[in-house]
Coordinates of C-alpha atoms (C1' of nucleotides) in Angstrom, one line a residue:
Chain A
M7 CA 0.0 0.0 0.0
D8 CA 1.1 3.5 -0.7
P9 CA 2.6 4.8 2.6
L10 CA 1.5 8.3 1.7
T11 CA -2.1 7.3 2.1
S12 CA -1.9 4.4 4.5
N13 CA -0.4 6.1 7.5
P14 CA -3.3 6.6 9.9
I15 CA -2.1 9.9 11.1
I16 CA -2.2 11.3 7.6
L17 CA -5.6 9.8 7.0
K18 CA -6.9 11.5 10.1
L19 CA -5.2 14.8 9.8
E20 CA -6.4 15.1 6.2
Q21 CA -9.9 15.4 7.7
F22 CA -8.6 18.7 9.0
A23 CA -6.3 20.1 6.4
R24 CA -5.4 19.8 2.8
F25 CA -1.9 18.6 2.7
S26 CA 0.6 19.0 0.0
A27 CA 2.7 16.0 -1.1
E28 CA 5.6 17.5 0.8
D29 CA 3.5 17.8 4.0
K30 CA 2.7 14.1 3.8
Q31 CA 6.2 13.2 3.1
V32 CA 7.4 15.1 6.2
L33 CA 4.7 13.5 8.3
N34 CA 5.7 10.1 7.1
L35 CA 9.3 10.5 7.7
A36 CA 8.7 11.9 11.2
A37 CA 6.4 8.9 12.0
A38 CA 9.0 6.4 10.7
E39 CA 11.8 7.8 12.7
G40 CA 11.5 6.4 16.3
V41 CA 9.1 3.5 15.9
R42 CA 8.5 1.6 19.2
Q43 CA 6.5 -1.4 20.2
I44 CA 4.8 -2.2 23.5
G45 CA 2.8 -5.2 24.7
P46 CA -0.8 -4.9 26.0
R47 CA -1.3 -3.4 29.5
G48 CA 1.9 -1.4 29.4
D49 CA 2.3 2.3 30.1
I50 CA 3.4 4.6 27.3
M51 CA 3.5 7.6 29.7
R52 CA 2.8 8.0 33.4
E53 CA 1.3 10.7 35.5
G54 CA 4.1 13.0 36.6
D55 CA 6.3 12.3 33.6
R56 CA 7.8 15.2 31.7
P57 CA 7.6 13.9 28.2
Q58 CA 10.3 14.9 25.7
T59 CA 8.6 13.2 22.7
L60 CA 5.3 13.3 20.9
N61 CA 3.8 9.8 20.8
L62 CA 1.8 8.8 17.8
I63 CA -0.2 5.6 17.6
L64 CA 0.5 3.7 14.4
S65 CA -1.4 0.5 15.3
G66 CA -3.2 -0.9 18.3
W67 CA -5.3 0.7 20.9
A68 CA -4.2 2.8 23.9
C69 CA -6.1 4.9 26.4
R70 CA -5.6 7.8 28.7
Y71 CA -6.6 7.1 32.3
K72 CA -6.4 8.2 35.8
H73 CA -6.2 6.2 39.0
L74 CA -7.7 7.3 42.3
E75 CA -5.8 6.5 45.5
D76 CA -8.2 3.7 46.4
G77 CA -7.7 1.8 43.1
R78 CA -10.7 3.1 41.2
R79 CA -9.7 3.8 37.6
Q80 CA -11.3 6.0 35.0
I81 CA -10.4 5.7 31.3
I82 CA -10.6 9.3 29.9
S83 CA -10.3 8.5 26.2
F84 CA -9.3 5.9 23.7
C85 CA -6.2 6.5 21.6
L86 CA -6.8 4.8 18.2
P87 CA -4.4 4.4 15.3
G88 CA -3.6 7.9 14.0
D89 CA -4.1 9.5 17.4
V90 CA -1.6 11.6 19.2
C91 CA -1.3 10.4 22.8
D92 CA -0.3 13.8 24.1
S93 CA -1.7 16.8 22.4
H94 CA 0.0 19.2 24.8
L95 CA 2.6 19.8 22.1
F96 CA 5.2 20.5 24.8
L97 CA 3.4 23.4 26.4
V98 CA 2.5 21.5 29.5
R99 CA 5.5 19.9 31.0
Q100 CA 4.1 17.5 33.6
M101 CA 1.6 14.8 32.7
D102 CA -1.5 14.9 34.8
H103 CA -2.7 11.5 33.6
S104 CA -1.2 8.3 32.2
V105 CA -1.4 6.7 28.8
G106 CA -1.5 2.9 28.7
S107 CA -1.7 0.3 26.0
L108 CA -4.8 -1.9 25.7
T109 CA -3.4 -4.1 23.0
P110 CA 0.1 -4.5 21.6
V111 CA 0.8 -1.0 20.3
T112 CA 3.2 0.3 17.6
F113 CA 3.8 4.0 18.0
A114 CA 6.2 6.7 16.8
Q115 CA 8.2 8.8 19.2
I116 CA 8.9 12.1 17.7
P117 CA 11.4 14.1 19.6
R118 CA 10.5 17.7 20.7
R119 CA 13.2 19.1 18.5
R120 CA 11.8 17.4 15.4
I121 CA 8.4 18.9 16.2
E122 CA 9.9 22.3 16.5
E123 CA 11.6 22.0 13.2
I124 CA 8.4 20.9 11.5
A125 CA 6.5 23.8 13.2
A126 CA 9.0 26.2 11.7
K127 CA 8.8 24.9 8.2
Y128 CA 5.4 23.3 7.9
P129 CA 2.9 25.4 10.0
R130 CA 0.0 23.7 8.4
I131 CA 1.0 20.4 9.9
I132 CA 1.1 21.9 13.4
Q133 CA -2.2 23.6 12.8
A134 CA -3.7 20.3 11.9
L135 CA -2.3 18.9 15.2
W136 CA -3.9 21.7 17.1
W137 CA -7.1 21.0 15.2
D138 CA -6.9 17.4 16.3
S139 CA -6.4 18.4 19.9
L140 CA -9.6 20.6 19.7
V141 CA -11.5 17.6 18.3
N142 CA -10.2 15.6 21.2
A143 CA -11.5 18.2 23.6
A144 CA -14.9 17.9 21.8
I145 CA -14.8 14.2 22.4
Q146 CA -14.1 14.8 26.1
R147 CA -17.1 17.1 26.3
E148 CA -19.3 14.4 24.8
W149 CA -18.0 11.9 27.3
I150 CA -19.0 14.3 30.1
V151 CA -22.5 14.4 28.6
S152 CA -22.6 10.6 28.5
L153 CA -21.4 10.1 32.0
G154 CA -23.6 12.8 33.4
Q155 CA -26.9 12.3 31.6
R156 CA -27.1 9.0 29.7
D157 CA -28.1 5.7 31.2
A158 CA -26.1 2.6 30.7
M159 CA -27.7 1.6 27.4
E160 CA -27.4 5.0 25.8
R161 CA -23.9 5.4 27.1
M162 CA -22.7 2.2 25.6
A163 CA -24.5 2.8 22.3
H164 CA -22.9 6.2 22.1
L165 CA -19.4 5.0 22.8
L166 CA -19.7 2.3 20.2
C167 CA -20.9 4.8 17.6
E168 CA -18.0 7.0 18.4
I169 CA -15.5 4.3 18.1
F170 CA -16.9 2.9 14.9
I171 CA -16.9 6.3 13.2
R172 CA -13.5 7.2 14.4
L173 CA -12.1 3.9 13.1
R174 CA -13.9 4.4 9.8
A175 CA -12.2 7.8 9.4
V176 CA -8.8 6.0 9.4
G177 CA -9.9 3.1 7.2
L178 CA -10.1 0.6 10.0
T179 CA -13.6 -0.6 9.5
D180 CA -14.8 -3.4 7.2
G181 CA -18.3 -2.8 6.0
H182 CA -20.5 -2.8 9.1
A183 CA -17.8 -4.4 11.3
C184 CA -14.7 -3.3 13.1
D185 CA -12.2 -4.6 15.6
L186 CA -13.1 -4.0 19.3
P187 CA -10.1 -5.2 21.3
L188 CA -11.6 -4.1 24.6
T189 CA -12.5 -6.3 27.6
Q190 CA -15.7 -5.6 29.4
A191 CA -13.6 -4.4 32.3
G192 CA -12.1 -1.8 29.9
L193 CA -15.5 -0.7 28.8
A194 CA -16.6 -0.5 32.4
D195 CA -13.6 1.7 33.4
A196 CA -14.4 4.0 30.5
M197 CA -18.1 4.4 31.1
G198 CA -18.2 4.5 34.9
L199 CA -20.1 1.2 35.1
S200 CA -19.4 -2.1 36.8
V201 CA -18.3 -5.0 34.8
V202 CA -21.5 -6.9 35.6
H203 CA -23.6 -4.0 34.3
V204 CA -21.5 -3.7 31.2
N205 CA -22.2 -7.3 30.5
R206 CA -25.9 -6.9 30.9
T207 CA -26.0 -3.8 28.8
L208 CA -24.1 -5.5 26.0
Q209 CA -26.6 -8.3 26.1
E210 CA -29.5 -6.0 25.8
L211 CA -27.9 -4.3 22.8
R212 CA -27.4 -7.7 21.3
S213 CA -30.9 -8.9 22.0
T214 CA -32.4 -5.8 20.3
K215 CA -30.1 -6.5 17.3
L216 CA -28.5 -3.1 17.6
I217 CA -25.1 -4.7 17.7
A218 CA -23.5 -8.1 17.2
L219 CA -20.4 -8.7 19.3
K220 CA -18.4 -11.9 18.9
G221 CA -14.9 -12.1 20.3
R222 CA -13.1 -9.0 19.2
T223 CA -15.4 -8.2 16.3
L224 CA -18.1 -5.6 16.7
T225 CA -20.8 -5.4 14.0
I226 CA -23.3 -2.6 13.7
P227 CA -25.9 -3.8 11.2
D228 CA -27.7 -0.4 11.2
L229 CA -25.6 2.4 12.3
R230 CA -28.4 4.9 12.1
A231 CA -30.5 2.8 14.5
L232 CA -27.7 2.6 17.0
Q233 CA -27.2 6.4 16.7
D234 CA -30.8 7.0 17.4
A235 CA -30.7 4.7 20.5
A236 CA -27.8 6.8 21.8
Q237 CA -29.0 10.2 20.7
F238 CA -25.7 10.3 18.8
N239 CA -25.0 13.4 16.8
P240 CA -21.7 13.1 14.9
N241 CA -21.2 16.8 14.7
Y242 CA -18.8 16.9 17.6
L243 CA -16.2 14.7 15.8
H244 CA -15.9 17.5 13.1
L245 CA -15.1 14.9 10.5
D246 CA -17.2 16.7 7.9
G247 CA -14.3 18.6 6.4
D248 CA -15.1 21.6 8.7
G249 CA -11.4 22.2 9.0
R250 CA -10.5 21.9 5.3
H251 CA -10.1 25.6 5.1
L252 CA -6.5 25.0 6.3
D253 CA -5.7 24.7 2.7
A254 CA -2.4 23.6 1.2
N255 CA -2.6 26.6 -1.2
E256 CA -3.4 29.3 1.2
Chain B
M22 CA -6.8 49.6 40.9
D23 CA -4.1 49.3 38.3
P24 CA -5.8 47.9 35.2
L25 CA -2.6 46.2 34.2
T26 CA -3.0 43.8 37.1
S27 CA -6.7 43.8 37.8
N28 CA -7.9 42.4 34.5
P29 CA -8.7 38.8 35.3
I30 CA -7.5 37.5 32.0
I31 CA -4.1 38.9 32.7
L32 CA -4.1 37.5 36.2
K33 CA -4.9 34.1 34.8
L34 CA -2.6 34.0 31.8
E35 CA 0.2 35.1 34.0
Q36 CA 0.1 31.7 35.6
F37 CA 1.1 30.4 32.2
A38 CA 3.6 33.0 30.9
R39 CA 5.7 35.9 31.9
F40 CA 4.3 38.9 30.2
S41 CA 6.1 42.1 29.3
A42 CA 4.4 45.4 30.1
E43 CA 3.6 45.7 26.4
D44 CA 2.0 42.2 26.3
K45 CA -0.3 43.3 29.2
Q46 CA -1.1 46.6 27.5
V47 CA -2.1 44.7 24.3
L48 CA -4.3 42.3 26.2
N49 CA -5.9 45.2 28.1
L50 CA -6.7 47.1 25.0
A51 CA -8.1 44.1 23.3
A52 CA -10.3 43.3 26.3
A53 CA -11.5 46.9 26.5
E54 CA -12.5 47.1 22.9
G55 CA -15.9 45.4 22.5
V56 CA -17.2 45.1 26.0
R57 CA -20.7 43.6 26.2
Q58 CA -23.2 42.8 29.0
I59 CA -25.8 40.1 29.2
G60 CA -28.3 39.2 31.9
P61 CA -28.5 35.9 33.7
R62 CA -29.8 32.8 31.8
G63 CA -28.8 34.2 28.4
D64 CA -26.8 32.6 25.6
I65 CA -23.5 34.0 24.6
M66 CA -23.1 31.4 21.9
R67 CA -25.3 28.6 20.6
E68 CA -24.6 25.2 19.2
G69 CA -24.3 25.5 15.5
D70 CA -23.0 29.1 15.6
R71 CA -20.0 30.0 13.6
P72 CA -18.4 32.5 15.9
Q73 CA -16.4 35.4 14.5
T74 CA -15.2 36.7 17.8
L75 CA -13.3 35.4 20.8
N76 CA -15.3 35.9 24.0
L77 CA -13.6 36.7 27.2
I78 CA -15.3 36.8 30.6
L79 CA -14.5 39.9 32.5
S80 CA -17.1 39.5 35.3
G81 CA -19.8 37.1 36.2
W82 CA -20.2 33.3 35.6
A83 CA -21.1 31.5 32.4
C84 CA -21.0 27.8 31.5
R85 CA -20.7 25.5 28.5
Y86 CA -23.5 23.1 28.2
K87 CA -25.2 20.7 25.9
H88 CA -28.9 19.8 25.6
L89 CA -30.2 16.3 24.7
E90 CA -33.3 16.1 22.6
D91 CA -35.5 15.1 25.5
G92 CA -34.5 18.1 27.6
R93 CA -31.8 16.7 29.7
R94 CA -29.0 19.2 30.1
Q95 CA -25.3 18.7 31.0
I96 CA -23.1 21.6 32.0
I97 CA -19.7 20.8 30.6
S98 CA -17.6 23.5 32.4
F99 CA -17.9 26.7 34.2
C100 CA -16.5 29.9 32.6
L101 CA -15.2 32.2 35.4
P102 CA -13.8 35.7 35.1
G103 CA -10.6 35.5 33.1
D104 CA -11.8 32.5 31.1
V105 CA -12.1 32.4 27.3
C106 CA -15.5 31.0 26.4
D107 CA -14.2 29.5 23.1
S108 CA -10.7 28.3 23.0
H109 CA -11.0 27.0 19.5
L110 CA -9.1 30.2 18.4
F111 CA -11.1 30.1 15.1
L112 CA -9.8 26.7 14.0
V113 CA -13.1 25.0 14.5
R114 CA -15.8 26.8 12.7
Q115 CA -19.1 25.4 14.1
M116 CA -19.9 25.3 17.8
D117 CA -20.7 21.9 19.0
H118 CA -22.1 23.2 22.3
S119 CA -23.6 26.3 23.7
V120 CA -22.3 28.9 26.2
G121 CA -24.8 30.5 28.5
S122 CA -24.6 33.0 31.3
L123 CA -25.4 32.0 34.9
T124 CA -25.3 35.5 36.3
P125 CA -25.2 38.9 34.7
V126 CA -22.0 38.7 32.6
T127 CA -19.6 41.3 31.3
F128 CA -17.5 40.0 28.5
A129 CA -15.2 41.3 25.8
Q130 CA -15.8 40.3 22.2
I131 CA -12.5 40.3 20.4
P132 CA -12.9 40.1 16.6
R133 CA -11.1 37.4 14.7
R134 CA -8.9 39.9 12.8
R135 CA -7.8 41.4 16.1
I136 CA -6.6 38.0 17.3
E137 CA -4.8 37.4 14.1
E138 CA -3.0 40.7 14.5
I139 CA -2.0 39.8 18.0
A140 CA -0.9 36.4 16.9
A141 CA 1.4 38.0 14.4
K142 CA 3.0 40.5 16.7
Y143 CA 2.7 38.9 20.2
P144 CA 3.1 35.1 19.8
R145 CA 3.6 34.7 23.5
I146 CA 0.0 35.9 24.2
I147 CA -1.3 33.3 21.7
Q148 CA 0.8 30.7 23.3
A149 CA -0.7 31.5 26.7
L150 CA -4.1 31.2 25.2
W151 CA -3.2 27.8 23.8
W152 CA -1.9 26.9 27.2
D153 CA -5.1 27.9 28.8
S154 CA -7.0 25.7 26.4
L155 CA -4.9 22.8 27.5
V156 CA -5.6 23.5 31.1
N157 CA -9.3 23.5 30.2
A158 CA -8.8 20.1 28.6
A159 CA -7.2 18.9 31.9
I160 CA -10.3 20.2 33.8
Q161 CA -12.5 18.3 31.4
R162 CA -10.6 15.1 32.1
E163 CA -11.0 15.6 35.8
W164 CA -14.7 16.0 35.4
I165 CA -14.8 12.8 33.5
V166 CA -13.1 11.1 36.5
S167 CA -15.6 12.7 38.8
L168 CA -18.7 11.7 36.8
G169 CA -17.4 8.2 36.2
Q170 CA -15.9 7.3 39.6
R171 CA -16.8 9.6 42.4
D172 CA -19.9 9.4 44.4
A173 CA -22.1 12.4 45.1
M174 CA -20.2 13.6 48.2
E175 CA -16.7 13.3 46.6
R176 CA -18.0 14.8 43.4
M177 CA -19.4 17.9 45.1
A178 CA -16.4 18.4 47.3
H179 CA -14.2 18.1 44.2
L180 CA -16.1 20.6 42.3
L181 CA -16.1 23.1 45.1
C182 CA -12.3 22.7 45.5
E183 CA -11.8 23.3 41.8
I184 CA -14.0 26.4 41.8
F185 CA -12.4 27.9 44.9
I186 CA -8.9 27.4 43.6
R187 CA -9.7 28.7 40.2
L188 CA -11.3 31.8 41.7
R189 CA -8.4 32.3 44.0
A190 CA -6.1 32.3 41.0
V191 CA -7.8 35.4 39.7
G192 CA -8.1 37.1 43.0
L193 CA -11.8 36.5 43.5
T194 CA -11.7 34.8 46.9
D195 CA -11.8 36.5 50.3
G196 CA -9.9 34.5 52.8
H197 CA -11.7 31.2 53.1
A198 CA -14.8 32.4 51.3
C199 CA -15.9 33.0 47.8
D200 CA -19.0 33.9 45.8
L201 CA -21.0 30.9 44.5
P202 CA -23.7 32.2 42.3
L203 CA -25.0 28.8 41.4
T204 CA -28.5 27.4 42.1
Q205 CA -28.7 23.8 43.2
A206 CA -30.2 23.1 39.8
G207 CA -27.1 24.4 38.2
L208 CA -24.9 22.2 40.4
A209 CA -27.1 19.3 39.5
D210 CA -26.8 19.8 35.8
A211 CA -23.0 20.0 36.2
M212 CA -22.6 16.9 38.3
G213 CA -25.1 14.6 36.8
L214 CA -27.2 14.5 39.9
S215 CA -30.8 15.4 40.7
V216 CA -31.6 18.6 42.5
V217 CA -32.9 16.7 45.5
H218 CA -29.6 14.8 45.8
V219 CA -27.5 17.9 45.4
N220 CA -29.5 19.4 48.3
R221 CA -28.8 16.4 50.5
T222 CA -25.2 16.2 49.6
L223 CA -24.7 19.9 50.4
Q224 CA -26.3 19.4 53.7
E225 CA -24.0 16.5 54.5
L226 CA -21.0 18.6 53.6
R227 CA -22.4 21.3 55.9
S228 CA -23.1 19.0 58.7
T229 CA -19.5 17.7 58.6
K230 CA -18.3 21.3 58.7
L231 CA -16.4 20.8 55.4
I232 CA -18.2 23.8 54.0
A233 CA -20.5 26.6 55.0
L234 CA -22.9 27.8 52.4
K235 CA -25.2 30.7 53.0
G236 CA -26.9 32.4 50.2
R237 CA -24.3 32.9 47.5
T238 CA -21.3 32.7 49.8
L239 CA -19.3 29.6 50.0
T240 CA -16.9 29.2 52.9
I241 CA -14.3 26.5 53.1
P242 CA -12.9 26.6 56.6
D243 CA -10.3 23.9 56.0
L244 CA -9.5 23.6 52.3
R245 CA -7.1 20.7 52.9
A246 CA -9.8 18.7 54.7
L247 CA -12.2 19.3 51.8
Q248 CA -9.5 18.3 49.3
D249 CA -8.9 15.1 51.3
A250 CA -12.6 14.3 51.2
A251 CA -12.6 14.7 47.5
Q252 CA -9.3 13.1 46.8
F253 CA -8.6 16.4 45.1
N254 CA -5.1 16.8 43.6
P255 CA -4.6 20.3 42.3
N256 CA -1.9 19.2 39.8
Y257 CA -4.3 19.2 36.9
L258 CA -5.0 22.9 37.2
H259 CA -1.3 23.5 36.3
L260 CA -1.4 26.7 38.4
D261 CA 2.0 26.0 39.9
G262 CA 3.9 28.1 37.3
D263 CA 4.5 25.0 35.2
G264 CA 4.1 27.2 32.2
R265 CA 6.3 30.1 33.2
H266 CA 9.0 28.9 30.8
L267 CA 7.0 30.9 28.2
D268 CA 9.3 33.8 29.2
A269 CA 9.0 37.4 28.2
N270 CA 12.7 37.4 27.5
E271 CA 13.1 34.3 25.5
Chain C
dC21 C1' -4.3 -30.4 30.1
dG22 C1' -4.0 -27.4 33.9
dG23 C1' -4.2 -22.5 34.7
dT24 C1' -5.5 -18.0 34.1
dA25 C1' -8.2 -14.2 32.1
dA26 C1' -12.6 -13.0 30.3
dG27 C1' -17.5 -13.5 30.1
dT28 C1' -22.1 -14.8 32.3
dT29 C1' -25.7 -15.3 35.7
dG30 C1' -28.5 -14.8 40.0
dA31 C1' -29.5 -12.8 44.5
dC32 C1' -29.2 -9.1 47.2
dT33 C1' -28.2 -4.2 48.4
dC34 C1' -27.9 0.7 48.0
dC35 C1' -27.2 5.1 46.1
dC36 C1' -29.6 8.2 43.8
dG37 C1' -33.8 9.5 41.0
dT38 C1' -38.7 10.6 41.1
dC39 C1' -42.8 12.5 42.9
dA40 C1' -44.9 15.5 45.7
dA41 C1' -45.6 18.8 49.1
dC42 C1' -44.1 22.7 51.8
dG43 C1' -41.4 26.9 53.3
dG44 C1' -38.6 30.9 52.4
dT45 C1' -37.3 34.8 49.8
dT46 C1' -37.5 38.2 46.3
dG47 C1' -39.6 41.3 43.5
dT48 C1' -43.4 43.5 41.4
dG49 C1' -47.6 45.5 40.6
dG50 C1' -52.2 46.7 42.1
Chain D
dC8 C1' -48.2 48.2 51.7
dC9 C1' -49.8 44.0 50.9
dA10 C1' -50.8 40.2 47.7
dC11 C1' -49.3 37.3 44.6
dA12 C1' -46.3 34.9 41.7
dA13 C1' -42.1 32.9 40.6
dC14 C1' -38.1 30.8 42.0
dC15 C1' -35.3 28.4 45.0
dG16 C1' -34.4 25.4 48.8
dT17 C1' -35.9 21.6 51.8
dT18 C1' -38.0 17.3 53.3
dG19 C1' -40.2 12.6 53.2
dA20 C1' -41.8 8.5 50.9
dC21 C1' -41.0 5.4 47.5
dG22 C1' -39.0 3.1 43.4
dG23 C1' -35.4 1.7 40.2
dG24 C1' -31.0 1.5 37.9
dA25 C1' -26.7 0.1 38.8
dG26 C1' -23.2 -1.9 42.3
dT27 C1' -21.6 -5.9 44.9
dC28 C1' -20.8 -10.6 45.9
dA29 C1' -20.2 -15.0 44.5
dA30 C1' -20.3 -18.9 41.7
dC31 C1' -20.0 -20.8 37.4
dT32 C1' -18.8 -21.3 32.4
dT33 C1' -16.1 -20.4 28.4
dA34 C1' -12.0 -19.3 25.9
dC35 C1' -7.4 -19.1 25.4
dC36 C1' -2.4 -20.4 25.8
dG37 C1' 1.9 -22.5 26.9

DNA sequence: CGGTAAGTTGACTCCCGTCAACGGTTGTGG
DNA sequence: CCACAACCGTTGACGGGAGTCAACTTACCG
């Protein structure tokens, strides 16, 4: 496959900006530089770290999370292929949360200096990264709405819509199906539910044919129906080319 | 009072950058330009709007919020004096949430063009604004933790700690007390609780002497004790000068 | 084939929501 | 100056969604 179009970070950022061939080349080179691997349930960054690199997921799933002192854990967001783990872009020095892998993860570590060089020569790339961080903020807002207002069914349906659509944006869906490498415990930590209740909620979604979930494969036979069940409005993902005014020819 | 130090936006951004006298002057002029007033329960921006200005709270409280179709409402964050209502900085074009006033609000509307001029000549100011948006993202993350993991007591205690410390950063506390112009319904919408339960939770916090709340005045006799009850760790507010490396003399 | 992690189920409990009524305060207009 | 309305806070009774505990099954893996 053509690396210029298959790299998930490019696929995603192209939702937000029109890149020139050179832009893509630069992104590809940066992402190919310090590629790392990590197994499942590892930490890519820990609360308190002062990161000197920008970490970019190439394959696999990770998540941001926070622990409370008594062991409770909340997953704050999922980092899918093409996502930047830390959108602070070096402004914030100390991590206030951790980033851990949920599956084996391949990621690129781009050193601070490299980012600064890119920022100087390719401002459109940096702008696209800022865009991405704003979309992440919008996703966080929607999670707040889910956790605050939606019941377990709606919340689960909403999350599955979000994941499916985000994966689709980077070419990781297959028709009505996608990979869902999350345990029910992972879903529980993300949605503020108990494992038992996640299990029951999934079964209800299955029994109403809104989803099929076998092993790691999630199938959504009728995305519109699932969206309706969740009161899901995809606006907040800003995947509609809202940012394409960051034009390569400006 | 000296306007160079009394403007809440300057007080706040100075947590994140060392401004020169000229920086402050520029900020003050920009904030003095298009000052507007709005009564309580009004909308400063609505979901779907394509804002052409940056709105900066000078006095009063506002909030971001989202409505679900069936009338449920979630407050996503509180905008206090010194806060920027929309940290998109014109990258995102369409609002995916609304911003409404909770009290009478005075705010400055800074036109897009003005921001672009400032960005060209005073990059440190824009960097401080980006920094602020990252802190806002950190606050959102902490709300997710609260809504997902903390029970009503902890959640309420945590929110009151956050508000008090944020107000203190812009000089709006008076010893152990601060203004809290929120109705219990407002608190309920922010914390995903019912009004009735908010009422009971507040009473429990009062009966354990962790807070005193009379009318619109919140008193926290022992902030440390309240923080402990909430498992509140102020790191995430990044008010410790973590960003002061954005130095005026760089 | 044992061992461990993940998924499933039932019984019971509890935090928090809902409903409904009442009291206090403010402000406004007759 | 009082009456009334509107809003906010408070309280009690009751119900339900989700948590907890515990046991069991299934799947996976060396």
